[in-house]
PDB file of C-alpha atoms in Angstrom:
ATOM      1  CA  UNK A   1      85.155  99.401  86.149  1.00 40.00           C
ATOM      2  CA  UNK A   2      87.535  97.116  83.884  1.00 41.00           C
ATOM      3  CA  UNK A   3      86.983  99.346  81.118  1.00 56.00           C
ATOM      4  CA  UNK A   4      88.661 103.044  81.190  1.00 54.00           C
ATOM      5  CA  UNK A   5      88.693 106.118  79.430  1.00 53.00           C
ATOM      6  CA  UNK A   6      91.167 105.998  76.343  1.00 48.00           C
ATOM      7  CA  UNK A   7      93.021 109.523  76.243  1.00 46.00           C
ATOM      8  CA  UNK A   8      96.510 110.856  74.911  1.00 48.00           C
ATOM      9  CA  UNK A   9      98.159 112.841  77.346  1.00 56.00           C
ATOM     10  CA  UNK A  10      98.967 116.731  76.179  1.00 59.00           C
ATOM     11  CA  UNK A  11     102.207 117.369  76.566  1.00 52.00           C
ATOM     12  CA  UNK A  12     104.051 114.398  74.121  1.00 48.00           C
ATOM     13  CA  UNK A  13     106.726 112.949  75.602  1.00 44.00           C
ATOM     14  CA  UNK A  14     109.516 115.039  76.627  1.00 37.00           C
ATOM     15  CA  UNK A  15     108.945 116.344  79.866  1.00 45.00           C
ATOM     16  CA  UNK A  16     107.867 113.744  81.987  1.00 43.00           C
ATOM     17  CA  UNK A  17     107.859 110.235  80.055  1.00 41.00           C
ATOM     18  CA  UNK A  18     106.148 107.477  81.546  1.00 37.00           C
ATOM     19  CA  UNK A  19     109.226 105.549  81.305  1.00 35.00           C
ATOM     20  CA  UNK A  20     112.219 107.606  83.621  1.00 42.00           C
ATOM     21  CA  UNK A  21     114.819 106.352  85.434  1.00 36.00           C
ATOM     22  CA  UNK A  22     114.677 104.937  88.989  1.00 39.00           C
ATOM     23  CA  UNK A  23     118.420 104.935  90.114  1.00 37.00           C
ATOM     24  CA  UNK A  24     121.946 105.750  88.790  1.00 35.00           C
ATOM     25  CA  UNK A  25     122.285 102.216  87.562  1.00 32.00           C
ATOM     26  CA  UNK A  26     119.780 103.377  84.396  1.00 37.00           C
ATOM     27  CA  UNK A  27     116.998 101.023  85.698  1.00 34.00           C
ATOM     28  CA  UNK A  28     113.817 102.177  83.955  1.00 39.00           C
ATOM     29  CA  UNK A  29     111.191 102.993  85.860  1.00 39.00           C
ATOM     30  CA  UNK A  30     107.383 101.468  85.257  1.00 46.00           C
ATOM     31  CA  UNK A  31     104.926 101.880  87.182  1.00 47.00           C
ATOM     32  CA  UNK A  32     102.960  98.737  86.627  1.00 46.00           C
ATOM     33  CA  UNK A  33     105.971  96.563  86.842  1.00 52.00           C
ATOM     34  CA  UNK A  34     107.548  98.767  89.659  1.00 61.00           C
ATOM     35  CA  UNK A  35     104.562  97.734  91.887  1.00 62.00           C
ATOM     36  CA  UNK A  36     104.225  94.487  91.341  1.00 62.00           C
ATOM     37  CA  UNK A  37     107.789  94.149  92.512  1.00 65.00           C
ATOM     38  CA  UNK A  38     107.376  96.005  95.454  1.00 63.00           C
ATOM     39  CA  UNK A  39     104.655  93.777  96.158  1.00 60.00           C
ATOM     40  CA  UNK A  40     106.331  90.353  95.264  1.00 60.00           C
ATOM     41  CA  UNK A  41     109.334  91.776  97.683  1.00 59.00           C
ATOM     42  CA  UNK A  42     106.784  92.435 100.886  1.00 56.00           C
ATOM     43  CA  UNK A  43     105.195  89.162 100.658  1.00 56.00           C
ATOM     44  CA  UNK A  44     107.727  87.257  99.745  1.00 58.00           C
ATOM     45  CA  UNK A  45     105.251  85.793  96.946  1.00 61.00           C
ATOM     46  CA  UNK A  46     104.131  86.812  93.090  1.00 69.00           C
ATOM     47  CA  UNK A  47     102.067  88.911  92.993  1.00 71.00           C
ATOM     48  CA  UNK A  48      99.534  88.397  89.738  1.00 80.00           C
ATOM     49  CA  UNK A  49      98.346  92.049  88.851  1.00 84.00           C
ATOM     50  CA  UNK A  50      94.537  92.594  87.994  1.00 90.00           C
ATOM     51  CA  UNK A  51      93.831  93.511  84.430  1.00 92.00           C
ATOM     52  CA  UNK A  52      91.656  96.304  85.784  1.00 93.00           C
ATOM     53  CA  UNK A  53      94.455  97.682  88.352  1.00 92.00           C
ATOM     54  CA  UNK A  54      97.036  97.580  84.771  1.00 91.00           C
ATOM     55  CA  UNK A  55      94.560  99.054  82.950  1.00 93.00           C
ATOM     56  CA  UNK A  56      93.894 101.786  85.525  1.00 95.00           C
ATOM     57  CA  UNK A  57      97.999 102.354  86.221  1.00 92.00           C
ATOM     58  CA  UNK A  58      98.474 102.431  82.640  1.00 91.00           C
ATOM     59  CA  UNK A  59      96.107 105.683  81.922  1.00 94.00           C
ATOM     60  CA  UNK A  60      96.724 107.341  85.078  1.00 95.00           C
ATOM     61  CA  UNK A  61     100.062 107.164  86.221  1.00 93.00           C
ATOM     62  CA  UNK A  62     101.041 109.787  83.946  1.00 94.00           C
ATOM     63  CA  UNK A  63      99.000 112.640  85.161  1.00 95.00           C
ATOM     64  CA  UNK A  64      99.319 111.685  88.897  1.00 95.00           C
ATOM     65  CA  UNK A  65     103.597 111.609  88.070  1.00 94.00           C
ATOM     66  CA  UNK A  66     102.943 115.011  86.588  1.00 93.00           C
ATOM     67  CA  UNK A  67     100.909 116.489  89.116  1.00 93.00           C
ATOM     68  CA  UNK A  68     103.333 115.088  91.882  1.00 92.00           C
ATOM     69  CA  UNK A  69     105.997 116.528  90.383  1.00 90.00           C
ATOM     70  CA  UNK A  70     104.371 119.653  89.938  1.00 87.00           C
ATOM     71  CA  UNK A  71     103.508 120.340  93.461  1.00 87.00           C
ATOM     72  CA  UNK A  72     106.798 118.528  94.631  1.00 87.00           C
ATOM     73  CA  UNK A  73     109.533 120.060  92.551  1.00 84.00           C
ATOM     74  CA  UNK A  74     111.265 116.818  92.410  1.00 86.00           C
ATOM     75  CA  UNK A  75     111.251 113.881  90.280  1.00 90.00           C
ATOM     76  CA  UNK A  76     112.457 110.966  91.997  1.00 91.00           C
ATOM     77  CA  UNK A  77     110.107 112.306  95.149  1.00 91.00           C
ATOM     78  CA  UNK A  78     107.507 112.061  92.820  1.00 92.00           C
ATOM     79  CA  UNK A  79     107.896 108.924  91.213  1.00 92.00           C
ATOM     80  CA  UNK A  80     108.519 107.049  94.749  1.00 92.00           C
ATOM     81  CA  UNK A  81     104.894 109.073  96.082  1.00 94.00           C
ATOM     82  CA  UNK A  82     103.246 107.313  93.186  1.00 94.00           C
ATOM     83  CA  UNK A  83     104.350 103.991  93.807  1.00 92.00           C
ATOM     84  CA  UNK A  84     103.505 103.905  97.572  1.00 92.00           C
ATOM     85  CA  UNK A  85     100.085 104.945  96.185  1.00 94.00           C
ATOM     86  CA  UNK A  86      99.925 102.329  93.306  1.00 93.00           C
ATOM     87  CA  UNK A  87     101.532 100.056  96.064  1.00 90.00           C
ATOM     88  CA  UNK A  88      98.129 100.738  98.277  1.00 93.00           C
ATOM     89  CA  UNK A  89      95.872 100.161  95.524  1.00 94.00           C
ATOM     90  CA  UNK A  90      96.999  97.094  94.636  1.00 91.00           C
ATOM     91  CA  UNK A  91      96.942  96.028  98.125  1.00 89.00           C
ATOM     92  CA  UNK A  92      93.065  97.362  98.605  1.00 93.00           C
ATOM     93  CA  UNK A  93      92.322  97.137  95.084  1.00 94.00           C
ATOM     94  CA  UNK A  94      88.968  94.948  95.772  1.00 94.00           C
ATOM     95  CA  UNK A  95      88.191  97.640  98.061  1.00 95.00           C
ATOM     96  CA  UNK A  96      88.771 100.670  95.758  1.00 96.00           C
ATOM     97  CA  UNK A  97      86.141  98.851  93.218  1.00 95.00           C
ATOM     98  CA  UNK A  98      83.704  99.598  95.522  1.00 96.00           C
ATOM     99  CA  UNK A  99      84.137 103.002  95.703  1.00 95.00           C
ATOM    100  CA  UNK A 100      81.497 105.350  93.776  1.00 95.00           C
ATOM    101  CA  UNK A 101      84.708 106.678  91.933  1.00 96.00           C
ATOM    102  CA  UNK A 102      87.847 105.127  92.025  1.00 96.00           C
ATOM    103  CA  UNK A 103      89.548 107.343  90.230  1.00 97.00           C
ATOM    104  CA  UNK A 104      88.228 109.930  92.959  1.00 97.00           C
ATOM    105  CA  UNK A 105      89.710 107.416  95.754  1.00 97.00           C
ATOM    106  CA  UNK A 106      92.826 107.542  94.007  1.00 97.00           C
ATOM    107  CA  UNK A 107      93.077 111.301  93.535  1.00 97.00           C
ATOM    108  CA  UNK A 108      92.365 111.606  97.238  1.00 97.00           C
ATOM    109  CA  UNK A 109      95.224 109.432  98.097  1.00 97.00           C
ATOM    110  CA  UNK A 110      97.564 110.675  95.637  1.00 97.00           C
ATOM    111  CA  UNK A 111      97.161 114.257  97.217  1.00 95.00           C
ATOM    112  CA  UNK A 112      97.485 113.056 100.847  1.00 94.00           C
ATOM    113  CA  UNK A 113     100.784 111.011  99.820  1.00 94.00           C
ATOM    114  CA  UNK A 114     101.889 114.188  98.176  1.00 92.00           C
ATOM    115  CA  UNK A 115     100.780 116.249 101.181  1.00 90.00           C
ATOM    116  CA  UNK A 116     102.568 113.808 103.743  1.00 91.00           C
ATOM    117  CA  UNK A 117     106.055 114.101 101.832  1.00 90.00           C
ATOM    118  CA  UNK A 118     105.917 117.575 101.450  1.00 86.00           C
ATOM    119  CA  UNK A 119     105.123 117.909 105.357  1.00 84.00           C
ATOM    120  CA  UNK A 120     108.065 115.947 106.093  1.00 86.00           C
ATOM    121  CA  UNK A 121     110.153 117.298 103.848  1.00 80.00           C
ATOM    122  CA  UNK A 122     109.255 120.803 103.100  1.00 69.00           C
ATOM    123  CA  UNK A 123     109.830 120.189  99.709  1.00 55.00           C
ATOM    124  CA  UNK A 124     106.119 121.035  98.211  1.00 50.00           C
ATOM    125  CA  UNK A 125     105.590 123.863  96.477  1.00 50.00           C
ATOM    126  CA  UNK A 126     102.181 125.988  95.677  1.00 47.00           C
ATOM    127  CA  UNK A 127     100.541 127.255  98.090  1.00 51.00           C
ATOM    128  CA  UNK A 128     101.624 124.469 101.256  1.00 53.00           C
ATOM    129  CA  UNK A 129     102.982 127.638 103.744  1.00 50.00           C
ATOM    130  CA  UNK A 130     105.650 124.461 104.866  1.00 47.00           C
ATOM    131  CA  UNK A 131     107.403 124.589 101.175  1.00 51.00           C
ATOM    132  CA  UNK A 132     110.623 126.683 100.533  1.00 53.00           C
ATOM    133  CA  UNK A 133     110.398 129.624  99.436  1.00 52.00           C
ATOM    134  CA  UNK A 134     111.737 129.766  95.788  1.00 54.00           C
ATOM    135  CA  UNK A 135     109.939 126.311  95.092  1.00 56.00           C
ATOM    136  CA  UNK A 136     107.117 127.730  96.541  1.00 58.00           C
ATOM    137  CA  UNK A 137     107.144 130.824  94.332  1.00 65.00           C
ATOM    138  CA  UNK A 138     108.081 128.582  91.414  1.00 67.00           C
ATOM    139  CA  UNK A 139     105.161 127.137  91.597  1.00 67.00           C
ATOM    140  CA  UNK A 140     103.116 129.720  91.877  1.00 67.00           C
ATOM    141  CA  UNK A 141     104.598 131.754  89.069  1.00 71.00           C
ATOM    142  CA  UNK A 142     103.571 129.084  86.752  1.00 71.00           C
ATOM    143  CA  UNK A 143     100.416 128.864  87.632  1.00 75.00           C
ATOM    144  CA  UNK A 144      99.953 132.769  87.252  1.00 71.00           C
ATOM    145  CA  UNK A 145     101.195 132.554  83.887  1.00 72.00           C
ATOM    146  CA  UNK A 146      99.044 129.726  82.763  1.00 75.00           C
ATOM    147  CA  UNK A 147      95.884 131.055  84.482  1.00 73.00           C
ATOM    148  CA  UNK A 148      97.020 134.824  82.748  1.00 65.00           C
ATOM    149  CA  UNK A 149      97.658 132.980  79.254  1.00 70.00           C
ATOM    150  CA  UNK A 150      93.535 131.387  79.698  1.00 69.00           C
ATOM    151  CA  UNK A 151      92.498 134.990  81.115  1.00 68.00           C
ATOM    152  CA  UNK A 152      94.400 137.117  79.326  1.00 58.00           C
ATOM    153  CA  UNK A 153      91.378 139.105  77.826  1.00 57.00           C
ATOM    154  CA  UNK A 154      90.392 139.767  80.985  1.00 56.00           C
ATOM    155  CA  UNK A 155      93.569 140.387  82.676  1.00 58.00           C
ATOM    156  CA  UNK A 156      95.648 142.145  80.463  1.00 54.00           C
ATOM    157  CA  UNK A 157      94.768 145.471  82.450  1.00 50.00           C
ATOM    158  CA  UNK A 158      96.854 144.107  85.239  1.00 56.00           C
ATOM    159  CA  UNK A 159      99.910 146.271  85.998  1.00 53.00           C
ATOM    160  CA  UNK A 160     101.612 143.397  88.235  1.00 54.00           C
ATOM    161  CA  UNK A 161     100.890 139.487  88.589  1.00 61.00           C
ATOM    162  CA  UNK A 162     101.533 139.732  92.293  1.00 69.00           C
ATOM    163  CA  UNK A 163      97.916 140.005  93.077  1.00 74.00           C
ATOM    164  CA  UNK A 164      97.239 137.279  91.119  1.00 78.00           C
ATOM    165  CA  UNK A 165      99.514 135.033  92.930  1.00 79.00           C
ATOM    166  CA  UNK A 166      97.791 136.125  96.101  1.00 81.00           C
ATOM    167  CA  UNK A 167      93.868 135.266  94.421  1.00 85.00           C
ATOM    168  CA  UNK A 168      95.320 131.988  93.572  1.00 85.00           C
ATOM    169  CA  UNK A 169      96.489 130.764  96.670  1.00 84.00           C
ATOM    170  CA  UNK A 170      93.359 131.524  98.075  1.00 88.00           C
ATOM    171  CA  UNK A 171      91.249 129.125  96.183  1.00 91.00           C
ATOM    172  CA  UNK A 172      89.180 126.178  97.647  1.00 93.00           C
ATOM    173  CA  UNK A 173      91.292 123.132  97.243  1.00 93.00           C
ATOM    174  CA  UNK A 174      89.023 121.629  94.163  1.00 95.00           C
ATOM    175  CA  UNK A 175      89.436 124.849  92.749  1.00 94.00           C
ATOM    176  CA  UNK A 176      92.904 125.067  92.886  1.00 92.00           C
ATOM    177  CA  UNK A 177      93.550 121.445  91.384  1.00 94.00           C
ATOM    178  CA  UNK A 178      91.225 122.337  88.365  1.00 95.00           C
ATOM    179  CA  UNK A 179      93.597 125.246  87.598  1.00 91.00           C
ATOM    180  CA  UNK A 180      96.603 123.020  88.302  1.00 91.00           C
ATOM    181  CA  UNK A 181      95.357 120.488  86.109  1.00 94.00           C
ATOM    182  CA  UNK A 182      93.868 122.850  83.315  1.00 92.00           C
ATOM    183  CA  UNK A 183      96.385 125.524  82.744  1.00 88.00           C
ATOM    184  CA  UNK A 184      99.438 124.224  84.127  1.00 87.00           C
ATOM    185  CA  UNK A 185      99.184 121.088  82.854  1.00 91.00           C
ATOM    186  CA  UNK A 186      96.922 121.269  80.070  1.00 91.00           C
ATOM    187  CA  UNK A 187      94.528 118.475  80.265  1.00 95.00           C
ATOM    188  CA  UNK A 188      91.031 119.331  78.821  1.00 96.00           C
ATOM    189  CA  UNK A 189      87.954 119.011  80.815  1.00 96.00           C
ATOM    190  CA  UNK A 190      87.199 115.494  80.257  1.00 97.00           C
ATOM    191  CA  UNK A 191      90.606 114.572  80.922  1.00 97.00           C
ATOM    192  CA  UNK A 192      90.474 116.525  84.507  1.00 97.00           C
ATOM    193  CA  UNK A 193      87.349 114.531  85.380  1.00 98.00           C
ATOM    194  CA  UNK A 194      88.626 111.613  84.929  1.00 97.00           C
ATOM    195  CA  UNK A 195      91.522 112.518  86.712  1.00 97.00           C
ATOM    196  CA  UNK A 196      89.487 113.596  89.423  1.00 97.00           C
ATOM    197  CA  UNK A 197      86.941 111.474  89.347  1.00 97.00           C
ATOM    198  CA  UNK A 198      84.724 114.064  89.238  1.00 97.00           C
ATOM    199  CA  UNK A 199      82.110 114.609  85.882  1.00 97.00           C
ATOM    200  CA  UNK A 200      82.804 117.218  83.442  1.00 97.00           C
ATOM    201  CA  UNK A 201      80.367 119.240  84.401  1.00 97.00           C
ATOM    202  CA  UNK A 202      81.268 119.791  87.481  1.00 98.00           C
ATOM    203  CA  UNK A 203      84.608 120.800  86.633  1.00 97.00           C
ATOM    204  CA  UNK A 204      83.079 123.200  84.477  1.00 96.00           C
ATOM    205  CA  UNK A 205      81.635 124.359  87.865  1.00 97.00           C
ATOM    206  CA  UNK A 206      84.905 124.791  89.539  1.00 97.00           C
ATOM    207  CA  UNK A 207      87.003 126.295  86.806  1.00 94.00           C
ATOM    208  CA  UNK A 208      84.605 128.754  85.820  1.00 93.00           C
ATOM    209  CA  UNK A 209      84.001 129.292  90.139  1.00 94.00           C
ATOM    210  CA  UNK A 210      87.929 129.694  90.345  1.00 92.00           C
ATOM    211  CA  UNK A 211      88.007 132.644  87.457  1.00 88.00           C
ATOM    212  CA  UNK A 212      84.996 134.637  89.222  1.00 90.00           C
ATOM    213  CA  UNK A 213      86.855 134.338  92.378  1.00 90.00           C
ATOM    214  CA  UNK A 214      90.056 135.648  90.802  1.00 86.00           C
ATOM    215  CA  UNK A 215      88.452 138.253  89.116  1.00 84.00           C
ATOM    216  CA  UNK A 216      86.595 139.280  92.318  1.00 86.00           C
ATOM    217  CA  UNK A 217      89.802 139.477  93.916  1.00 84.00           C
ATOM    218  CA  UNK A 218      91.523 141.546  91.289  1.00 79.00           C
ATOM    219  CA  UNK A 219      88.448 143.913  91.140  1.00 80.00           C
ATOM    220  CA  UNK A 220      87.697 142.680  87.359  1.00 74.00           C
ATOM    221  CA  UNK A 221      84.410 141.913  85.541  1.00 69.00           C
ATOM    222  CA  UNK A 222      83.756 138.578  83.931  1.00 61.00           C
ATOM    223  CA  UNK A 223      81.060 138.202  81.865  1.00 56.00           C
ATOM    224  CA  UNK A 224      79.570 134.588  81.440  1.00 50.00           C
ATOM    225  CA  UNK A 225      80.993 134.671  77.427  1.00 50.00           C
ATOM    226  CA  UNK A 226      83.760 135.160  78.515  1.00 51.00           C
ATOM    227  CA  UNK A 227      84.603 131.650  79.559  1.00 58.00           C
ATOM    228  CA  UNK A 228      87.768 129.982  77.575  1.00 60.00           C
ATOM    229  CA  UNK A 229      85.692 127.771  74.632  1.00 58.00           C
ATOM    230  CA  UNK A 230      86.412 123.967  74.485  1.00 61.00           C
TER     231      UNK A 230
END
């Protein structure tokens, strides 16, 4: 598990870079360094960080700040979720090896972390009931427009989005974080899995699961060609 995926990430640089400021002081932020830090600070010793752990931090912390930032609203939020997560890795890192996906075990966390702060600080947005309102709604009007940008063959009969919101927020959580993933933030399918830690296929499975479910919601037919080609 020392070798990972190589990927670029689809939306360039600009709107949530890798590198982004921790404090006022103009600090930047890393995420590798950032948690070995923490580390060295709650142990009072250096910490050494795995090759595999850097590797793994290195290809995935973009995506997870993106998605935390997504369903958070908030950037600093989201980059301090992240490193209590990279924080636990690196702490149970011999652990998380011997997971059947590690990628999965850190999706898993990442979401309860992101869960946890929103609970505490109403602050998440989507579909969590505990989120304000217009963050809530901002959310969710993204998504819509995403999901009606993918389906827009199929939707364009639509006179409002409003039931759309509603067919959204009632997808099964793996559902849900496909779309997230997928049309909000535009990561292809192999990119989602790995995310996930989930295969391809079986992303396939939930994207193409979340569009029926929409559609059967809106009263629409989808025919099997009509799924979005690759």
């Amino acid at each position: 598990m020392s070798d990972f995926p190589s990927y670029g990430d689809p939306d360039g640089e600009s709107e949530f870079p890798l590198y982004d400021s921790a404090d006022e002081s103009g600090v930047q932020f890393t995420t590798p360094s950032s948690t070995a830090e923490d580390l060295n600070a709650l142990h009072g010793i250096e910490y050494v960080m795995p090759s595999a752990l850097e590797a793994f931090i290195n290809l995935y912390s973009r995506p997870h700040l993106r998605y935390a930032h997504t369903m958070l609203g908030d950037k600093p939020a989201a980059i301090a979720v992240v490193r209590r997560c990279y924080s636990h890795l690196a702490l149970n890192w011999a652990v998380v090896l011997k997971q059947e996906s590690p990628e999965g075990y850190a999706w898993r966390l990442l979401k309860q972390r992101v869960e946890l702060h929103a609970r505490i600080t109403g602050s998440a947005q989507g579909r969590n009931p505990s989120a304000r309102p217009g963050r809530r709604a901002a959310i969710m009007q993204r998504t819509a427009r995403a999901t009606l940008e993918a389906m827009r063959q199929q939707l364009k009969v639509m006179e409002s989005p409003l039931g759309l919101y509603t067919a959204i927020a009632a997808l099964p959580e793996r559902q849900y974080d496909v779309i997230v993933l997928h049309y909000v933030l535009g990561y292809p399918t192999h990119q989602v899995a790995n995310i996930m830690g989930i295969k391809p296929d079986t992303v396939r499975g939930h994207r193409r699961s979340a569009r029926d479910r929409i559609a059967s919601k809106l009263g629409l037919n989808i025919s099997a060609g009509d799924e979005e080609k690759e």
